[in-house]
XYZ file of C-alpha atoms in Angstrom:
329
model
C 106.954 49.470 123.286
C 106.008 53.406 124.086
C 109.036 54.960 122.675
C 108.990 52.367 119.786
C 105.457 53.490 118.636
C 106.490 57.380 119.438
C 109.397 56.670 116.800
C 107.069 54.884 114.583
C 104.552 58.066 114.681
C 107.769 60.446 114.532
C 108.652 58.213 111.245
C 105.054 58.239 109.512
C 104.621 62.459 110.588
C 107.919 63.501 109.335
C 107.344 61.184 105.480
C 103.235 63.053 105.687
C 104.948 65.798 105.295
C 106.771 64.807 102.228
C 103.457 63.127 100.184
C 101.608 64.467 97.690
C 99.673 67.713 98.702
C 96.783 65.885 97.306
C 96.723 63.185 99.216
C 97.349 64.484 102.295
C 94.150 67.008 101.807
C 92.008 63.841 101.350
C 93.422 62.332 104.409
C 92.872 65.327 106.242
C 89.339 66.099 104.627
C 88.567 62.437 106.382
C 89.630 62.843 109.870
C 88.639 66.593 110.544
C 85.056 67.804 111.331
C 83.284 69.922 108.970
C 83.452 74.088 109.785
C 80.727 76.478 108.917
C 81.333 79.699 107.067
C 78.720 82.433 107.183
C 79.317 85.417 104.647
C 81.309 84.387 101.281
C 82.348 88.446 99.952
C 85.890 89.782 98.929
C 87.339 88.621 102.391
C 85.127 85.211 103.157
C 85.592 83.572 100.097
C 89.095 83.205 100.366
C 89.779 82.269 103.922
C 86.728 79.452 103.271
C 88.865 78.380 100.336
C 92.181 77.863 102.890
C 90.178 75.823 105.418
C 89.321 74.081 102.288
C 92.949 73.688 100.742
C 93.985 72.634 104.884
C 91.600 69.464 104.711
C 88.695 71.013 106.700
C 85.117 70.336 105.002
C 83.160 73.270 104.836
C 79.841 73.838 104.725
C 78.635 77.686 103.674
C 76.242 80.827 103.045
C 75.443 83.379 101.811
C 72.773 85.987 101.570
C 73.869 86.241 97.792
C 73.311 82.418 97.007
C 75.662 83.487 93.558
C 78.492 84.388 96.599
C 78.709 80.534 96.812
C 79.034 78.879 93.695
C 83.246 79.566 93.432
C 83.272 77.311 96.895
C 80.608 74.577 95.703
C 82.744 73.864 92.760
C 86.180 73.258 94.949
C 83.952 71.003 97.370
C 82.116 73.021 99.319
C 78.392 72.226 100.809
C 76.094 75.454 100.228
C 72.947 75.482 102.369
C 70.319 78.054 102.469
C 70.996 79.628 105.740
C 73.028 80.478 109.128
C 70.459 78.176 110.929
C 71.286 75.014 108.684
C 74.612 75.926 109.147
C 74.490 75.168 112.845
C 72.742 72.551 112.650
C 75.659 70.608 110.436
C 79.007 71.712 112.249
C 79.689 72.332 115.085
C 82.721 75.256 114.414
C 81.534 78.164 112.344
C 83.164 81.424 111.170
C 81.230 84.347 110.747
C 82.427 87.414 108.028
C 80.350 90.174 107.846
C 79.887 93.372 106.724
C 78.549 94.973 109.851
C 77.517 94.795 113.273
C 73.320 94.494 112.160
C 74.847 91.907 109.890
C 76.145 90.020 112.652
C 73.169 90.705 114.914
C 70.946 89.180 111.906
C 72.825 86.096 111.290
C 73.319 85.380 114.762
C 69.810 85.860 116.322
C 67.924 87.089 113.696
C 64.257 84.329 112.472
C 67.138 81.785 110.574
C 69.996 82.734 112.617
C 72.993 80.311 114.144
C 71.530 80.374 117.865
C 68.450 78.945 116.259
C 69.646 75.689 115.755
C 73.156 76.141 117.760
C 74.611 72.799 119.045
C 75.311 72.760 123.158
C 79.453 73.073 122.789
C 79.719 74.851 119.356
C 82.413 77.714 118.962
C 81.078 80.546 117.177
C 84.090 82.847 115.979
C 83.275 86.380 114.845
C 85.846 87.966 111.832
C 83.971 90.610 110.789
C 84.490 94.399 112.652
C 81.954 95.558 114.538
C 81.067 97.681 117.757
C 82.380 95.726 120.404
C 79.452 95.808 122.583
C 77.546 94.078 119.528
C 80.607 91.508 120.265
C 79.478 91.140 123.760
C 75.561 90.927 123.334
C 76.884 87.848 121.182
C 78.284 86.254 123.597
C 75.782 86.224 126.421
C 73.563 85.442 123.463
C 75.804 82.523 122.264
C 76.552 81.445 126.255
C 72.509 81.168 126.970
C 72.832 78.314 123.955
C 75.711 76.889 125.185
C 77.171 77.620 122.922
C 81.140 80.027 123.080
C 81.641 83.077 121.082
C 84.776 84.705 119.638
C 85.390 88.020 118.464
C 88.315 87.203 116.414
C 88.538 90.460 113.071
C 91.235 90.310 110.612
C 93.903 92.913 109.282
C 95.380 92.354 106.211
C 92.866 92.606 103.675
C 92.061 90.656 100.266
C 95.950 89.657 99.165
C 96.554 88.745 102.602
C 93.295 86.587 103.107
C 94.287 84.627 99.568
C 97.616 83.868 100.842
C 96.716 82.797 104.216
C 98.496 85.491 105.763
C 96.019 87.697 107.904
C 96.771 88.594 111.253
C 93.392 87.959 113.614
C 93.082 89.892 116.373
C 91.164 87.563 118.891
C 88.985 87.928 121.987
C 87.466 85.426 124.608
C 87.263 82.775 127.138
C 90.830 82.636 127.168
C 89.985 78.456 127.593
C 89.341 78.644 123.511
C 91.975 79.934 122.308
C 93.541 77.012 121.112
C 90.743 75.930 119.438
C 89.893 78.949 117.951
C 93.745 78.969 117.083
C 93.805 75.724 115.079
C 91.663 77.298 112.438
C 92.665 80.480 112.022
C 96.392 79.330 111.062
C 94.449 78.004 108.294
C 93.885 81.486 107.041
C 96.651 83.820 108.995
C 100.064 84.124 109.543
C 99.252 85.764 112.907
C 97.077 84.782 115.765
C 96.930 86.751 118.598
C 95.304 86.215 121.910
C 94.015 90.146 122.970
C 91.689 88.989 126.362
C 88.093 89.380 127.219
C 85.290 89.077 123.889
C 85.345 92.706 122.662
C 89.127 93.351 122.891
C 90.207 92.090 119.502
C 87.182 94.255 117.534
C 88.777 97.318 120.286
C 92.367 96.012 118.600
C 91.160 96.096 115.418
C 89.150 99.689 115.774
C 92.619 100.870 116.509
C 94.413 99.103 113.923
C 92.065 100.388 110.870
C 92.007 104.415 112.587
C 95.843 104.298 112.230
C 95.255 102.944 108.940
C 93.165 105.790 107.388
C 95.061 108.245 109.563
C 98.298 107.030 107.465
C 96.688 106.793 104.313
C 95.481 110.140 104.248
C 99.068 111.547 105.086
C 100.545 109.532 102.496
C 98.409 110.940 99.359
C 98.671 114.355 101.034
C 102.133 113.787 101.105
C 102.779 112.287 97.439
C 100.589 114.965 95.723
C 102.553 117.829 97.268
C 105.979 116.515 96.724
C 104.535 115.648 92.961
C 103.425 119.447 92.751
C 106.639 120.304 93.862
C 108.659 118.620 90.691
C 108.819 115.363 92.261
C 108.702 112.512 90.526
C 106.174 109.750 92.171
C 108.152 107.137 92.330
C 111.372 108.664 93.271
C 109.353 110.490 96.039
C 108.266 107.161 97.187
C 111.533 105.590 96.861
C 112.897 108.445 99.318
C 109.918 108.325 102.185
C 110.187 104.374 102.230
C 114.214 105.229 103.415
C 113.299 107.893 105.666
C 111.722 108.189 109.119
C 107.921 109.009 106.551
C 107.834 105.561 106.098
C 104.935 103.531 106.402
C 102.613 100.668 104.955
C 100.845 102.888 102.943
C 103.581 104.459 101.312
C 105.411 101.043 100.727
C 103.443 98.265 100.776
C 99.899 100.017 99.661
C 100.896 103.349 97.878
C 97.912 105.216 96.867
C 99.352 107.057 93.386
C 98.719 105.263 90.332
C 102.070 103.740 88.854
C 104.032 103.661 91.916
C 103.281 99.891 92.568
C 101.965 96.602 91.222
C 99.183 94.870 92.199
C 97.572 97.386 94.178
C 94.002 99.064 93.727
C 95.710 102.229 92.508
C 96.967 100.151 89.799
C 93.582 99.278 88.811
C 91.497 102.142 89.159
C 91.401 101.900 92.752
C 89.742 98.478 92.571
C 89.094 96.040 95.206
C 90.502 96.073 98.077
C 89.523 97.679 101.491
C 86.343 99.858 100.300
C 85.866 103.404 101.055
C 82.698 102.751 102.212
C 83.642 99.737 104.828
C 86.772 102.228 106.556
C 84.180 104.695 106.953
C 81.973 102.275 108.604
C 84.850 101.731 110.459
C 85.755 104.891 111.275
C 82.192 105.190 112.648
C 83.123 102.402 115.238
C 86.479 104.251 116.425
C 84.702 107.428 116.834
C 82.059 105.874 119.010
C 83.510 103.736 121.187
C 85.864 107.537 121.697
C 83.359 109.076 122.651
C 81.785 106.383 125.222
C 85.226 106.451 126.576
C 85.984 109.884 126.471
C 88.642 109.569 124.345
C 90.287 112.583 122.837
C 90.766 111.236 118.814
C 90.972 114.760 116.674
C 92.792 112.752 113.686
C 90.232 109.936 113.366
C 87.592 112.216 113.993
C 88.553 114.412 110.849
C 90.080 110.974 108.967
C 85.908 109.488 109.542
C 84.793 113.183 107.854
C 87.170 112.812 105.207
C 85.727 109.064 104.220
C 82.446 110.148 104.500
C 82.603 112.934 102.345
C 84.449 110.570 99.970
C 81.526 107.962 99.827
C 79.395 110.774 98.562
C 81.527 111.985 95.859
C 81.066 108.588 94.393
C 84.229 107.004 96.270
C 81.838 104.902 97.966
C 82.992 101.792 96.339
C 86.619 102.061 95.574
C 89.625 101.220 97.280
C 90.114 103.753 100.440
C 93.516 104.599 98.707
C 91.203 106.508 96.571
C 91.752 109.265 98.840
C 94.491 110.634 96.863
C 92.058 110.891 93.827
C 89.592 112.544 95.693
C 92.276 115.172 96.608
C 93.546 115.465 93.131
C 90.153 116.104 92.101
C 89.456 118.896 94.828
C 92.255 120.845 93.781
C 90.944 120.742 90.541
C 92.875 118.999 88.718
């Protein structure tokens, strides 16, 4: 009788997969508890819309109530604040801005550990200072409640397609649950230890990324002063041992590549503004550590510098504007 109703369930999983896409959402949408989503911008909006399009129900907010409205009309419940949020599911996903953002939402007069549920996993995707990370979580352990650092890399193409990579840090115990919804909305999942060490992963991550980027546009505008055409130039590094994302999958010269913020005016994207911020995070947690960083440390000027030039809210690609424009050209 066992292995007869293991090859009836083997039978009825394999034809699920075969149904209408439809259908199996509304199935799904039935049988799977509702997940909260804190912070609907440029990155939230779209991973809420894969737990969405995977059959969870979601219930959301926003600080800007007009954030939510593209969610409400696909089926998502809006409320009015992190608190009622916590008080209707008992899985939320936090995306943020910053680490006074997170502080707010999470403890602040209608924060989640206001009306957090004994059991409730609390997962963290925005980047912050991983001690904010750990305050959290003693916070979120007092309720009962287990916290998650978990940030993404991929940014806003990546989080429509479902293919971030999260970068994940806790009780080791929740992984799996913290796992089963975020290969909603990533391709990669990766356990990094203790809460803290996937905001430390992603620090490092986004320094190498700025790092990169500014070597790329240094690198394209000098081989385009030399005679070189841009895209031939390109063509060449993305052969050679120069290559790297941001010269092929994110090249920062206008007319090199589709569907990129230099494309459009270096809009959307990863702002200028938030790999500062960024920035800010690697060059602190250097210096509690001691940590010799002379690139980042000049990469964080050069971002700064850009957000007052009026770079503040374009794409960090921008850079190789900004060095157009201080040569004088």
């Amino acid at each position: 009788m066992a292995a007869l109703f293991r090859g009836s369930r083997n039978v009825l999983l394999r034809w699920n997969k075969h149904v209408d896409l439809a259908f199996v959402s509304s199935r799904s949408m039935a049988s799977k508890t509702p997940v909260g989503f804190v912070g609907l911008g440029n990155m939230g909006t779209p991973m809420a819309r894969n737990l969405l399009k995977n059959g969870y129900p979601v219930i959301a907010t926003d600080v800007f109530p007009g954030s939510c409205k593209e969610l409400q009309d696909i089926g998502a419940q809006v409320v009015d604040s992190p608190a009622e949020v916590a008080e209707k599911a008992d899985r939320i996903i936090t995306m943020l801005p910053s680490s006074p953002n997170v502080i707010e939402v999470y403890t602040g007069p209608n924060g989640i550990l206001k009306k957090v549920k004994k059991g409730t996993l609390l997962i963290d995707s925005s980047t912050i200072d991983p001690s904010v990370s750990k305050e959290m979580a003693l916070a979120a352990e007092k309720m009962g409640a287990v916290f998650m650092d978990a940030p993404v890399s991929g940014g806003v193409g990546a989080a429509s397609m479902a293919k971030l990579t999260f970068m994940v840090g806790g009780v080791e115990e929740e992984y799996n649950a913290a796992q089963e919804l975020l290969t909603c909305m990533g391709a990669n999942v990766v356990y990094c230890g203790q809460v803290g060490t996937g905001q430390a992963a992603k620090i490092c991550n986004n320094m190498l990324l700025a790092i990169g980027m500014i070597g790329t546009a240094e690198t394209m505008n000098l081989g385009i002063r030399l005679g070189l055409d841009p895209k031939l130039l390109a063509k060449i590094l993305n052969m050679s041992s120069g290559r790297c994302w941001s010269s092929d999958t994110y090249n920062p010269v206008p007319g090199v590549m589709e569907g990129v913020p230099s494309a459009n005016n270096y809009q959307g994207g990863f702002g200028t503004t938030l790999m500062a911020k960024d920035l800010g995070l690697a060059q602190n947690t250097a210096t509690n550590t001691k940590t010799p960083i002379p690139l980042g440390s000049l990469a964080h000027q050069i971002f700064r510098v850009m957000c007052s030039r009026g770079y503040a809210n374009k794409d960090f690609s921008s850079i190789f504007q900004f060095l157009r424009e201080e040569e004088g050209q």
